[in-house]
GROMACS .gro file of C-alpha atoms in nm:
model
  364
    1UNK     CA    1   2.771   0.845   1.516
    2UNK     CA    2   2.983   0.538   1.518
    3UNK     CA    3   2.857   0.224   1.760
    4UNK     CA    4   3.066  -0.097   1.827
    5UNK     CA    5   3.032  -0.370   2.051
    6UNK     CA    6   3.201  -0.693   2.167
    7UNK     CA    7   3.161  -1.007   2.325
    8UNK     CA    8   3.213  -1.133   2.671
    9UNK     CA    9   3.353  -1.468   2.696
   10UNK     CA   10   3.374  -1.799   2.889
   11UNK     CA   11   3.752  -1.976   2.939
   12UNK     CA   12   3.667  -2.338   2.932
   13UNK     CA   13   4.028  -2.482   3.014
   14UNK     CA   14   4.383  -2.327   3.077
   15UNK     CA   15   4.301  -2.081   3.331
   16UNK     CA   16   4.611  -1.982   3.537
   17UNK     CA   17   4.883  -2.152   3.320
   18UNK     CA   18   4.776  -1.918   3.055
   19UNK     CA   19   4.893  -1.670   3.299
   20UNK     CA   20   5.252  -1.814   3.204
   21UNK     CA   21   5.367  -1.681   2.876
   22UNK     CA   22   5.276  -1.896   2.601
   23UNK     CA   23   5.119  -2.133   2.753
   24UNK     CA   24   4.767  -2.187   2.632
   25UNK     CA   25   4.404  -2.200   2.677
   26UNK     CA   26   4.101  -2.235   2.526
   27UNK     CA   27   3.779  -1.954   2.521
   28UNK     CA   28   3.507  -1.912   2.352
   29UNK     CA   29   3.308  -1.582   2.334
   30UNK     CA   30   2.956  -1.490   2.432
   31UNK     CA   31   2.634  -1.320   2.334
   32UNK     CA   32   2.656  -1.071   2.611
   33UNK     CA   33   2.838  -0.828   2.512
   34UNK     CA   34   2.931  -0.473   2.573
   35UNK     CA   35   2.865  -0.177   2.361
   36UNK     CA   36   3.021   0.174   2.242
   37UNK     CA   37   2.890   0.465   2.085
   38UNK     CA   38   3.109   0.755   1.983
   39UNK     CA   39   3.000   1.117   1.873
   40UNK     CA   40   3.137   1.425   1.746
   41UNK     CA   41   3.116   1.661   2.013
   42UNK     CA   42   3.067   2.107   1.925
   43UNK     CA   43   3.128   2.148   2.322
   44UNK     CA   44   3.551   2.111   2.304
   45UNK     CA   45   3.513   1.876   2.596
   46UNK     CA   46   3.513   1.500   2.579
   47UNK     CA   47   3.200   1.349   2.786
   48UNK     CA   48   3.233   1.050   2.904
   49UNK     CA   49   2.938   0.801   2.970
   50UNK     CA   50   2.840   0.447   3.113
   51UNK     CA   51   2.629   0.281   3.294
   52UNK     CA   52   2.869   0.047   3.498
   53UNK     CA   53   2.877   0.146   3.823
   54UNK     CA   54   2.494   0.250   3.874
   55UNK     CA   55   2.561   0.517   3.541
   56UNK     CA   56   2.794   0.810   3.572
   57UNK     CA   57   2.937   1.080   3.332
   58UNK     CA   58   3.245   1.253   3.357
   59UNK     CA   59   3.442   1.515   3.166
   60UNK     CA   60   3.770   1.474   3.063
   61UNK     CA   61   4.072   1.706   2.988
   62UNK     CA   62   4.381   1.651   2.782
   63UNK     CA   63   4.695   1.702   3.000
   64UNK     CA   64   5.017   1.618   2.854
   65UNK     CA   65   4.863   1.489   2.526
   66UNK     CA   66   4.645   1.239   2.749
   67UNK     CA   67   4.255   1.244   2.875
   68UNK     CA   68   4.236   1.326   3.218
   69UNK     CA   69   3.883   1.371   3.436
   70UNK     CA   70   3.850   1.720   3.500
   71UNK     CA   71   3.820   1.805   3.813
   72UNK     CA   72   3.538   1.739   4.080
   73UNK     CA   73   3.549   1.413   3.789
   74UNK     CA   74   3.682   1.058   3.938
   75UNK     CA   75   3.746   0.791   3.694
   76UNK     CA   76   3.606   0.535   3.904
   77UNK     CA   77   3.425   0.307   3.687
   78UNK     CA   78   3.598   0.480   3.356
   79UNK     CA   79   3.978   0.342   3.383
   80UNK     CA   80   3.976   0.054   3.075
   81UNK     CA   81   3.744   0.321   2.898
   82UNK     CA   82   4.005   0.599   2.956
   83UNK     CA   83   4.304   0.378   2.898
   84UNK     CA   84   4.174   0.238   2.570
   85UNK     CA   85   4.067   0.594   2.462
   86UNK     CA   86   4.429   0.717   2.598
   87UNK     CA   87   4.616   0.444   2.334
   88UNK     CA   88   4.432   0.481   2.063
   89UNK     CA   89   4.484   0.886   2.068
   90UNK     CA   90   4.857   0.825   2.161
   91UNK     CA   91   4.856   0.618   1.780
   92UNK     CA   92   4.689   0.931   1.653
   93UNK     CA   93   4.984   1.164   1.721
   94UNK     CA   94   5.234   0.947   1.661
   95UNK     CA   95   5.019   0.942   1.329
   96UNK     CA   96   5.060   1.288   1.258
   97UNK     CA   97   4.708   1.313   1.330
   98UNK     CA   98   4.577   1.540   1.611
   99UNK     CA   99   4.300   1.438   1.883
  100UNK     CA  100   3.950   1.576   1.872
  101UNK     CA  101   3.694   1.620   2.143
  102UNK     CA  102   3.418   1.367   2.173
  103UNK     CA  103   3.138   1.206   2.307
  104UNK     CA  104   3.136   0.842   2.413
  105UNK     CA  105   2.878   0.595   2.574
  106UNK     CA  106   2.998   0.303   2.683
  107UNK     CA  107   2.701   0.029   2.809
  108UNK     CA  108   2.803  -0.290   2.980
  109UNK     CA  109   2.465  -0.396   3.143
  110UNK     CA  110   2.437  -0.737   2.896
  111UNK     CA  111   2.723  -0.836   3.111
  112UNK     CA  112   2.567  -0.774   3.436
  113UNK     CA  113   2.260  -0.935   3.657
  114UNK     CA  114   2.062  -0.670   3.593
  115UNK     CA  115   2.139  -0.532   3.919
  116UNK     CA  116   2.424  -0.400   3.850
  117UNK     CA  117   2.656  -0.721   3.920
  118UNK     CA  118   2.878  -0.857   3.712
  119UNK     CA  119   2.842  -1.220   3.580
  120UNK     CA  120   3.218  -1.266   3.583
  121UNK     CA  121   3.199  -1.272   3.135
  122UNK     CA  122   3.509  -1.037   3.052
  123UNK     CA  123   3.299  -0.667   3.071
  124UNK     CA  124   3.626  -0.481   3.117
  125UNK     CA  125   3.788  -0.681   2.847
  126UNK     CA  126   3.462  -0.659   2.620
  127UNK     CA  127   3.435  -0.280   2.707
  128UNK     CA  128   3.769  -0.221   2.638
  129UNK     CA  129   3.749  -0.403   2.313
  130UNK     CA  130   3.427  -0.211   2.200
  131UNK     CA  131   3.606   0.127   2.284
  132UNK     CA  132   3.911   0.065   2.064
  133UNK     CA  133   3.728  -0.049   1.744
  134UNK     CA  134   3.519   0.250   1.831
  135UNK     CA  135   3.726   0.513   1.860
  136UNK     CA  136   3.972   0.379   1.620
  137UNK     CA  137   3.675   0.399   1.330
  138UNK     CA  138   3.560   0.754   1.465
  139UNK     CA  139   4.005   0.870   1.366
  140UNK     CA  140   3.956   0.651   1.106
  141UNK     CA  141   4.271   0.427   1.170
  142UNK     CA  142   4.244   0.118   0.924
  143UNK     CA  143   4.328  -0.139   1.158
  144UNK     CA  144   4.336  -0.518   1.156
  145UNK     CA  145   4.163  -0.714   1.439
  146UNK     CA  146   4.573  -0.846   1.608
  147UNK     CA  147   4.637  -0.431   1.615
  148UNK     CA  148   4.308  -0.401   1.814
  149UNK     CA  149   4.368  -0.679   2.024
  150UNK     CA  150   4.711  -0.535   2.065
  151UNK     CA  151   4.586  -0.152   2.149
  152UNK     CA  152   4.303  -0.361   2.399
  153UNK     CA  153   4.622  -0.525   2.568
  154UNK     CA  154   4.821  -0.206   2.611
  155UNK     CA  155   4.557  -0.029   2.740
  156UNK     CA  156   4.447  -0.352   2.958
  157UNK     CA  157   4.803  -0.369   3.069
  158UNK     CA  158   4.826  -0.013   3.200
  159UNK     CA  159   4.548  -0.143   3.452
  160UNK     CA  160   4.651  -0.480   3.513
  161UNK     CA  161   5.011  -0.611   3.455
  162UNK     CA  162   4.894  -0.947   3.504
  163UNK     CA  163   4.618  -0.978   3.271
  164UNK     CA  164   4.655  -1.293   3.025
  165UNK     CA  165   4.430  -1.161   2.734
  166UNK     CA  166   4.239  -1.434   2.688
  167UNK     CA  167   3.887  -1.230   2.742
  168UNK     CA  168   4.031  -0.941   2.457
  169UNK     CA  169   4.094  -1.236   2.274
  170UNK     CA  170   3.751  -1.337   2.235
  171UNK     CA  171   3.608  -1.015   2.204
  172UNK     CA  172   3.814  -0.937   1.957
  173UNK     CA  173   3.761  -1.213   1.700
  174UNK     CA  174   3.437  -1.382   1.896
  175UNK     CA  175   3.400  -1.768   1.820
  176UNK     CA  176   3.601  -2.017   1.977
  177UNK     CA  177   3.976  -1.907   2.039
  178UNK     CA  178   4.262  -2.091   2.091
  179UNK     CA  179   4.505  -1.870   2.291
  180UNK     CA  180   4.872  -1.863   2.390
  181UNK     CA  181   4.936  -1.529   2.639
  182UNK     CA  182   5.228  -1.335   2.521
  183UNK     CA  183   5.529  -1.225   2.748
  184UNK     CA  184   5.385  -0.937   2.942
  185UNK     CA  185   5.705  -0.810   3.025
  186UNK     CA  186   5.814  -0.793   2.721
  187UNK     CA  187   5.560  -0.563   2.635
  188UNK     CA  188   5.607  -0.355   2.891
  189UNK     CA  189   5.901  -0.282   2.733
  190UNK     CA  190   5.812  -0.228   2.378
  191UNK     CA  191   5.529   0.060   2.507
  192UNK     CA  192   5.761   0.363   2.446
  193UNK     CA  193   5.542   0.396   2.138
  194UNK     CA  194   5.186   0.246   2.066
  195UNK     CA  195   5.360   0.223   1.712
  196UNK     CA  196   5.633   0.083   1.803
  197UNK     CA  197   5.457  -0.195   2.013
  198UNK     CA  198   5.185  -0.265   1.729
  199UNK     CA  199   5.513  -0.346   1.510
  200UNK     CA  200   5.697  -0.554   1.736
  201UNK     CA  201   5.718  -0.923   1.771
  202UNK     CA  202   5.476  -1.057   2.105
  203UNK     CA  203   5.686  -1.334   2.196
  204UNK     CA  204   5.457  -1.609   2.324
  205UNK     CA  205   5.152  -1.445   2.122
  206UNK     CA  206   4.954  -1.684   1.966
  207UNK     CA  207   4.549  -1.657   1.853
  208UNK     CA  208   4.352  -1.950   1.650
  209UNK     CA  209   4.022  -1.912   1.600
  210UNK     CA  210   3.897  -2.282   1.646
  211UNK     CA  211   3.574  -2.463   1.397
  212UNK     CA  212   3.258  -2.445   1.549
  213UNK     CA  213   3.144  -2.797   1.695
  214UNK     CA  214   2.807  -2.930   1.635
  215UNK     CA  215   2.750  -3.151   1.892
  216UNK     CA  216   2.897  -2.963   2.190
  217UNK     CA  217   2.654  -2.720   2.406
  218UNK     CA  218   2.799  -2.474   2.673
  219UNK     CA  219   2.615  -2.444   2.957
  220UNK     CA  220   2.664  -2.130   3.203
  221UNK     CA  221   2.553  -2.121   3.546
  222UNK     CA  222   2.647  -1.828   3.727
  223UNK     CA  223   2.688  -1.868   4.105
  224UNK     CA  224   2.581  -1.512   4.229
  225UNK     CA  225   2.888  -1.446   4.353
  226UNK     CA  226   3.081  -1.170   4.167
  227UNK     CA  227   3.495  -1.298   4.172
  228UNK     CA  228   3.753  -1.025   4.115
  229UNK     CA  229   4.009  -1.172   3.823
  230UNK     CA  230   4.273  -0.918   3.882
  231UNK     CA  231   4.283  -1.017   4.236
  232UNK     CA  232   4.252  -1.347   4.232
  233UNK     CA  233   4.525  -1.378   3.991
  234UNK     CA  234   4.749  -1.152   4.196
  235UNK     CA  235   4.748  -1.370   4.482
  236UNK     CA  236   5.007  -1.612   4.241
  237UNK     CA  237   5.275  -1.335   4.310
  238UNK     CA  238   5.462  -1.155   4.058
  239UNK     CA  239   5.643  -1.481   3.913
  240UNK     CA  240   5.364  -1.645   3.942
  241UNK     CA  241   5.540  -1.856   4.260
  242UNK     CA  242   5.217  -2.047   4.365
  243UNK     CA  243   5.179  -2.226   4.001
  244UNK     CA  244   5.543  -2.348   3.955
  245UNK     CA  245   5.471  -2.453   4.316
  246UNK     CA  246   5.245  -2.715   4.179
  247UNK     CA  247   5.523  -2.932   3.973
  248UNK     CA  248   5.230  -3.076   3.742
  249UNK     CA  249   4.994  -2.784   3.713
  250UNK     CA  250   5.160  -2.671   3.426
  251UNK     CA  251   5.282  -2.956   3.187
  252UNK     CA  252   4.922  -3.114   3.249
  253UNK     CA  253   4.706  -2.838   3.168
  254UNK     CA  254   4.914  -2.766   2.840
  255UNK     CA  255   4.839  -3.167   2.795
  256UNK     CA  256   4.489  -3.143   2.890
  257UNK     CA  257   4.415  -2.774   2.679
  258UNK     CA  258   4.615  -2.913   2.346
  259UNK     CA  259   4.375  -3.236   2.374
  260UNK     CA  260   4.085  -3.011   2.408
  261UNK     CA  261   4.180  -2.808   2.131
  262UNK     CA  262   4.169  -3.134   1.914
  263UNK     CA  263   3.867  -3.261   2.045
  264UNK     CA  264   3.723  -2.954   1.966
  265UNK     CA  265   3.859  -2.947   1.596
  266UNK     CA  266   3.659  -3.269   1.573
  267UNK     CA  267   3.367  -3.232   1.713
  268UNK     CA  268   3.414  -3.484   1.990
  269UNK     CA  269   3.176  -3.401   2.224
  270UNK     CA  270   3.331  -3.686   2.446
  271UNK     CA  271   3.667  -3.586   2.428
  272UNK     CA  272   3.578  -3.240   2.513
  273UNK     CA  273   3.408  -3.365   2.842
  274UNK     CA  274   3.673  -3.573   2.940
  275UNK     CA  275   3.934  -3.305   2.923
  276UNK     CA  276   3.690  -3.079   3.123
  277UNK     CA  277   3.695  -3.289   3.396
  278UNK     CA  278   4.075  -3.348   3.329
  279UNK     CA  279   4.104  -2.944   3.367
  280UNK     CA  280   3.840  -2.905   3.661
  281UNK     CA  281   4.090  -3.199   3.863
  282UNK     CA  282   4.395  -2.968   3.773
  283UNK     CA  283   4.226  -2.668   3.880
  284UNK     CA  284   4.112  -2.813   4.252
  285UNK     CA  285   4.508  -2.972   4.325
  286UNK     CA  286   4.616  -2.588   4.181
  287UNK     CA  287   4.374  -2.513   4.494
  288UNK     CA  288   4.443  -2.718   4.738
  289UNK     CA  289   4.840  -2.674   4.751
  290UNK     CA  290   4.851  -2.254   4.659
  291UNK     CA  291   4.502  -2.158   4.877
  292UNK     CA  292   4.425  -1.922   4.561
  293UNK     CA  293   4.078  -1.934   4.682
  294UNK     CA  294   3.949  -2.082   4.296
  295UNK     CA  295   3.645  -2.323   4.465
  296UNK     CA  296   3.373  -2.179   4.638
  297UNK     CA  297   3.083  -2.341   4.819
  298UNK     CA  298   2.871  -2.251   4.532
  299UNK     CA  299   3.082  -2.370   4.211
  300UNK     CA  300   3.127  -2.723   4.415
  301UNK     CA  301   2.756  -2.774   4.407
  302UNK     CA  302   2.758  -2.639   4.032
  303UNK     CA  303   2.994  -2.925   3.983
  304UNK     CA  304   2.829  -3.143   4.196
  305UNK     CA  305   2.493  -3.166   4.010
  306UNK     CA  306   2.678  -3.131   3.692
  307UNK     CA  307   2.848  -3.518   3.835
  308UNK     CA  308   2.488  -3.654   3.899
  309UNK     CA  309   2.312  -3.610   3.585
  310UNK     CA  310   2.681  -3.714   3.376
  311UNK     CA  311   2.792  -3.417   3.230
  312UNK     CA  312   3.127  -3.276   3.271
  313UNK     CA  313   3.158  -2.914   3.432
  314UNK     CA  314   3.417  -2.676   3.587
  315UNK     CA  315   3.463  -2.329   3.667
  316UNK     CA  316   3.547  -2.055   3.439
  317UNK     CA  317   3.798  -1.806   3.440
  318UNK     CA  318   3.977  -1.702   3.793
  319UNK     CA  319   3.742  -1.910   4.006
  320UNK     CA  320   3.669  -1.767   4.344
  321UNK     CA  321   3.292  -1.736   4.262
  322UNK     CA  322   3.127  -1.621   3.902
  323UNK     CA  323   3.039  -1.855   3.640
  324UNK     CA  324   3.081  -2.242   3.566
  325UNK     CA  325   3.073  -2.435   3.293
  326UNK     CA  326   2.883  -2.772   3.177
  327UNK     CA  327   2.924  -2.943   2.876
  328UNK     CA  328   2.642  -3.101   2.723
  329UNK     CA  329   2.582  -3.355   2.408
  330UNK     CA  330   2.347  -3.169   2.196
  331UNK     CA  331   2.171  -3.508   2.112
  332UNK     CA  332   2.094  -3.550   2.508
  333UNK     CA  333   1.850  -3.226   2.540
  334UNK     CA  334   1.698  -3.420   2.845
  335UNK     CA  335   2.075  -3.404   3.026
  336UNK     CA  336   2.079  -3.033   3.025
  337UNK     CA  337   1.715  -3.024   3.128
  338UNK     CA  338   1.821  -3.202   3.453
  339UNK     CA  339   2.133  -2.982   3.515
  340UNK     CA  340   1.894  -2.656   3.462
  341UNK     CA  341   1.660  -2.843   3.710
  342UNK     CA  342   1.969  -2.947   3.894
  343UNK     CA  343   2.121  -2.568   3.947
  344UNK     CA  344   1.803  -2.394   4.036
  345UNK     CA  345   1.761  -2.642   4.339
  346UNK     CA  346   2.114  -2.546   4.441
  347UNK     CA  347   2.062  -2.201   4.400
  348UNK     CA  348   2.272  -2.186   4.053
  349UNK     CA  349   2.119  -1.910   3.799
  350UNK     CA  350   2.136  -2.102   3.429
  351UNK     CA  351   2.271  -1.793   3.173
  352UNK     CA  352   2.120  -1.889   2.858
  353UNK     CA  353   2.447  -1.795   2.695
  354UNK     CA  354   2.510  -1.853   2.296
  355UNK     CA  355   2.837  -1.880   2.099
  356UNK     CA  356   2.920  -1.518   1.972
  357UNK     CA  357   3.008  -1.536   1.607
  358UNK     CA  358   3.014  -1.175   1.521
  359UNK     CA  359   2.788  -0.905   1.336
  360UNK     CA  360   2.757  -0.589   1.144
  361UNK     CA  361   2.775  -0.403   1.439
  362UNK     CA  362   3.082  -0.601   1.563
  363UNK     CA  363   3.458  -0.485   1.689
  364UNK     CA  364   3.504  -0.499   1.294
   0.00000   0.00000   0.00000
């Protein structure tokens, strides 16, 4: 039996701008994980089990070299798992191997509120990365972290062509990541073979682990309002016209994120807080122009509570609900305690997260 897990994420800055190839974001892996377990089966069928959507189980058949749900079984809650399995097995075929039946059990409950509602921590990306890692180990494929990232990205783009991949990078490497998204249209052109896509250059892609700052503490608050990242980013249009409609957003966000990367590397908590505030303002200005629905009353309350106690805060990810983050100086625990109390009074749930730096069961 093979078991792999991959962490969720929080975006610090760079949302929406990172949808443009080559534009930067900072994303952090957190210690809420998805887990995939692969076991050999002797029944001749591939079985997928998931706790997403209340817990389901489907049988899969191979049709034209691809895994598909058996008649009477739905791929609902299994899109990303199936896509990851098909990408890995395509690589197996291209390498001269033969796909084998297996049972895959995917668990993402750690990334929900306990009743099945997602927290906005990148559960789909974490499940995809964990599935790629577990199935690659099952087939004994010698893959590098970049290989696993690319396989997970190919699997994700088959479902959501707009995905930036920042959550996939966090789930693959862990820790603090400076990330530049690749040209997804170019990747789609490379996807004739998985082997070719792995060997090709991905224009715009950059993944750079950052040193973990010691003074900077992240707090995460959940609004209780789940949001769909693909729906929100889809409102930008196929050519991201809404982003380009704001003439200063891309340039301002790129400069902000580059300063944030410098501040993180220098363990400059005041500098990190300053850029978090700038990133929030840039997103609010974009939302005012483009009407993307980034802001919600709950996220505004989350940020206002932080403002009152002198802490920098913003939405994390696409917005529209889900999580917000706050940056606190570790030497001022009283500020963190005051913010958590105010969040609770405003109906914001504090998520006790830590930065995930990896372990022996991670996607390695």
